[in-house]
Amino acid sequence: MSLTPFTTVAGLHRSDAVIENSEFLAFCTRAETPEAALAWIKALRAERPDATHVCWAYVIGAAYRFSDDGEPGGTAGQPILRAIQGQQLDQVAAAVVRYYGGTNLGTGGLARAYGGTAAECLRTAPRLEVRPRVQVSVHVPFERVSTLYHLLGGLDVERGEEVYGQDGLQLALGVYPDEVERLTQELRDATRGAGSVVTEEE
């Protein structure tokens, strides 16, 4: 998993357009895995069985995929993909549902319709800046547990599982990469060397 900060959409968002009598309903959502993206697309298709086409794309890290869903090749899925990439978003799935209105748009018109409605949906969606965390394990003897919790109160960490063993407490934490050194130093100082921080890679 990359630890580089990235921008995604905050949640499900929708934007509609009518082009040459065809309805284009654009949706986007955050998807942390390809499986989640495909499940969301499948659910969207199931909600709209009468749609003429449900075209889509996703970008999740280095992984991406798209579908024209029966539209001429290159006129739907790729423009949606380019809309995601053009706004430099990650962990995003976007889909455009089309209800055919009787007028053929031609390949250029289709690409503009799908790409344009997807881009507008992504542009207007609330954004979320994501700073990935690394997982670390903190160990302190019993007499230093309250010291640890006092220390954590002043840090931006995500607390995980607590395990009490024979020699103290082991606590899983999610920490920003650039905060690990600070946590390690402050814990060492506060516990006079009795506490330790171990990263997952070690």
mmCIF file of C-alpha atoms in Angstrom, residues 61-171:
data_model
loop_
_atom_site.group_PDB
_atom_site.id
_atom_site.type_symbol
_atom_site.label_atom_id
_atom_site.label_comp_id
_atom_site.label_asym_id
_atom_site.label_seq_id
_atom_site.Cartn_x
_atom_site.Cartn_y
_atom_site.Cartn_z
ATOM 1 C CA GLY A 61 -3.659 3.196 -7.043
ATOM 2 C CA ALA A 62 -1.970 1.634 -10.073
ATOM 3 C CA ALA A 63 -5.091 -0.408 -10.898
ATOM 4 C CA TYR A 64 -7.685 0.883 -13.344
ATOM 5 C CA ARG A 65 -10.437 -0.583 -15.487
ATOM 6 C CA PHE A 66 -13.290 0.675 -17.644
ATOM 7 C CA SER A 67 -16.275 -0.570 -19.649
ATOM 8 C CA ASP A 68 -18.232 0.788 -22.627
ATOM 9 C CA ASP A 69 -21.146 -1.568 -21.801
ATOM 10 C CA GLY A 70 -22.183 -1.961 -25.429
ATOM 11 C CA GLU A 71 -21.499 1.587 -26.613
ATOM 12 C CA PRO A 72 -19.007 1.878 -29.530
ATOM 13 C CA GLY A 73 -15.451 1.120 -28.346
ATOM 14 C CA GLY A 74 -13.670 4.071 -26.779
ATOM 15 C CA THR A 75 -16.743 6.307 -26.533
ATOM 16 C CA ALA A 76 -17.728 5.792 -22.875
ATOM 17 C CA GLY A 77 -15.449 3.926 -20.480
ATOM 18 C CA GLN A 78 -12.229 5.622 -21.574
ATOM 19 C CA PRO A 79 -13.673 9.163 -21.412
ATOM 20 C CA ILE A 80 -14.906 8.401 -17.884
ATOM 21 C CA LEU A 81 -11.449 7.077 -16.970
ATOM 22 C CA ARG A 82 -9.814 10.218 -18.379
ATOM 23 C CA ALA A 83 -12.209 12.351 -16.320
ATOM 24 C CA ILE A 84 -11.014 10.637 -13.125
ATOM 25 C CA GLN A 85 -7.347 10.891 -14.103
ATOM 26 C CA GLY A 86 -7.742 14.497 -15.277
ATOM 27 C CA GLN A 87 -8.848 15.538 -11.779
ATOM 28 C CA GLN A 88 -5.997 13.559 -10.197
ATOM 29 C CA LEU A 89 -8.287 11.489 -8.017
ATOM 30 C CA ASP A 90 -7.532 8.083 -6.514
ATOM 31 C CA GLN A 91 -9.689 5.334 -5.010
ATOM 32 C CA VAL A 92 -12.611 6.506 -7.153
ATOM 33 C CA ALA A 93 -15.222 4.683 -9.197
ATOM 34 C CA ALA A 94 -17.442 6.588 -11.620
ATOM 35 C CA ALA A 95 -20.379 5.399 -13.706
ATOM 36 C CA VAL A 96 -22.681 7.037 -16.228
ATOM 37 C CA VAL A 97 -26.147 5.558 -16.698
ATOM 38 C CA ARG A 98 -27.712 6.329 -20.089
ATOM 39 C CA TYR A 99 -31.375 6.241 -21.048
ATOM 40 C CA TYR A 100 -31.481 6.431 -24.832
ATOM 41 C CA GLY A 101 -33.644 9.255 -26.157
ATOM 42 C CA GLY A 102 -33.871 8.295 -29.835
ATOM 43 C CA THR A 103 -31.096 10.478 -31.261
ATOM 44 C CA ASN A 104 -27.724 8.980 -32.223
ATOM 45 C CA LEU A 105 -24.872 11.146 -30.965
ATOM 46 C CA GLY A 106 -22.056 9.669 -33.070
ATOM 47 C CA THR A 107 -18.746 8.571 -31.554
ATOM 48 C CA GLY A 108 -17.497 12.102 -30.842
ATOM 49 C CA GLY A 109 -20.792 13.128 -29.305
ATOM 50 C CA LEU A 110 -20.901 10.028 -27.126
ATOM 51 C CA ALA A 111 -17.345 10.570 -25.868
ATOM 52 C CA ARG A 112 -18.168 14.180 -25.001
ATOM 53 C CA ALA A 113 -21.430 13.188 -23.307
ATOM 54 C CA TYR A 114 -19.945 10.423 -21.168
ATOM 55 C CA GLY A 115 -16.683 12.212 -20.415
ATOM 56 C CA GLY A 116 -18.402 15.541 -19.789
ATOM 57 C CA THR A 117 -21.074 14.255 -17.421
ATOM 58 C CA ALA A 118 -18.531 12.160 -15.502
ATOM 59 C CA ALA A 119 -16.173 15.153 -15.236
ATOM 60 C CA GLU A 120 -18.962 17.405 -13.959
ATOM 61 C CA CYS A 121 -19.976 14.822 -11.352
ATOM 62 C CA LEU A 122 -16.377 14.447 -10.160
ATOM 63 C CA ARG A 123 -15.769 18.205 -10.220
ATOM 64 C CA THR A 124 -18.782 18.946 -8.005
ATOM 65 C CA ALA A 125 -18.291 16.022 -5.601
ATOM 66 C CA PRO A 126 -17.024 16.870 -2.091
ATOM 67 C CA ARG A 127 -13.333 15.979 -1.832
ATOM 68 C CA LEU A 128 -11.456 14.106 0.841
ATOM 69 C CA GLU A 129 -7.709 14.412 1.430
ATOM 70 C CA VAL A 130 -6.362 11.075 2.629
ATOM 71 C CA ARG A 131 -3.124 10.648 4.553
ATOM 72 C CA PRO A 132 -2.464 6.916 4.868
ATOM 73 C CA ARG A 133 -1.196 5.666 8.219
ATOM 74 C CA VAL A 134 1.333 2.996 9.104
ATOM 75 C CA GLN A 135 0.502 0.330 11.669
ATOM 76 C CA VAL A 136 2.707 0.152 14.739
ATOM 77 C CA SER A 137 2.622 -1.790 17.963
ATOM 78 C CA VAL A 138 3.358 -0.032 21.273
ATOM 79 C CA HIS A 139 4.396 -1.967 24.360
ATOM 80 C CA VAL A 140 4.506 -0.587 27.917
ATOM 81 C CA PRO A 141 4.703 -2.268 31.327
ATOM 82 C CA PHE A 142 1.579 -2.131 33.489
ATOM 83 C CA GLU A 143 2.806 0.747 35.631
ATOM 84 C CA ARG A 144 3.209 2.910 32.500
ATOM 85 C CA VAL A 145 -0.239 2.342 30.929
ATOM 86 C CA SER A 146 -1.695 5.623 32.211
ATOM 87 C CA THR A 147 1.444 7.439 30.976
ATOM 88 C CA LEU A 148 0.883 5.953 27.518
ATOM 89 C CA TYR A 149 -2.762 7.030 27.342
ATOM 90 C CA HIS A 150 -1.897 10.517 28.549
ATOM 91 C CA LEU A 151 0.728 10.739 25.794
ATOM 92 C CA LEU A 152 -1.681 9.481 23.100
ATOM 93 C CA GLY A 153 -4.196 12.159 24.074
ATOM 94 C CA GLY A 154 -1.918 14.737 22.484
ATOM 95 C CA LEU A 155 -1.257 12.801 19.267
ATOM 96 C CA ASP A 156 -3.380 12.141 16.163
ATOM 97 C CA VAL A 157 -3.443 8.337 16.208
ATOM 98 C CA GLU A 158 -6.020 5.617 15.542
ATOM 99 C CA ARG A 159 -6.200 3.116 18.382
ATOM 100 C CA GLY A 160 -6.586 -0.555 17.598
ATOM 101 C CA GLU A 161 -6.547 -3.779 19.582
ATOM 102 C CA GLU A 162 -5.353 -3.815 23.207
ATOM 103 C CA VAL A 163 -3.630 -6.976 24.415
ATOM 104 C CA TYR A 164 -2.703 -7.352 28.076
ATOM 105 C CA GLY A 165 0.091 -9.880 28.571
ATOM 106 C CA GLN A 166 2.207 -10.998 31.518
ATOM 107 C CA ASP A 167 4.595 -8.084 31.191
ATOM 108 C CA GLY A 168 2.280 -5.221 30.242
ATOM 109 C CA LEU A 169 0.069 -3.770 27.528
ATOM 110 C CA GLN A 170 0.525 -4.107 23.787
ATOM 111 C CA LEU A 171 -1.523 -1.615 21.787
#
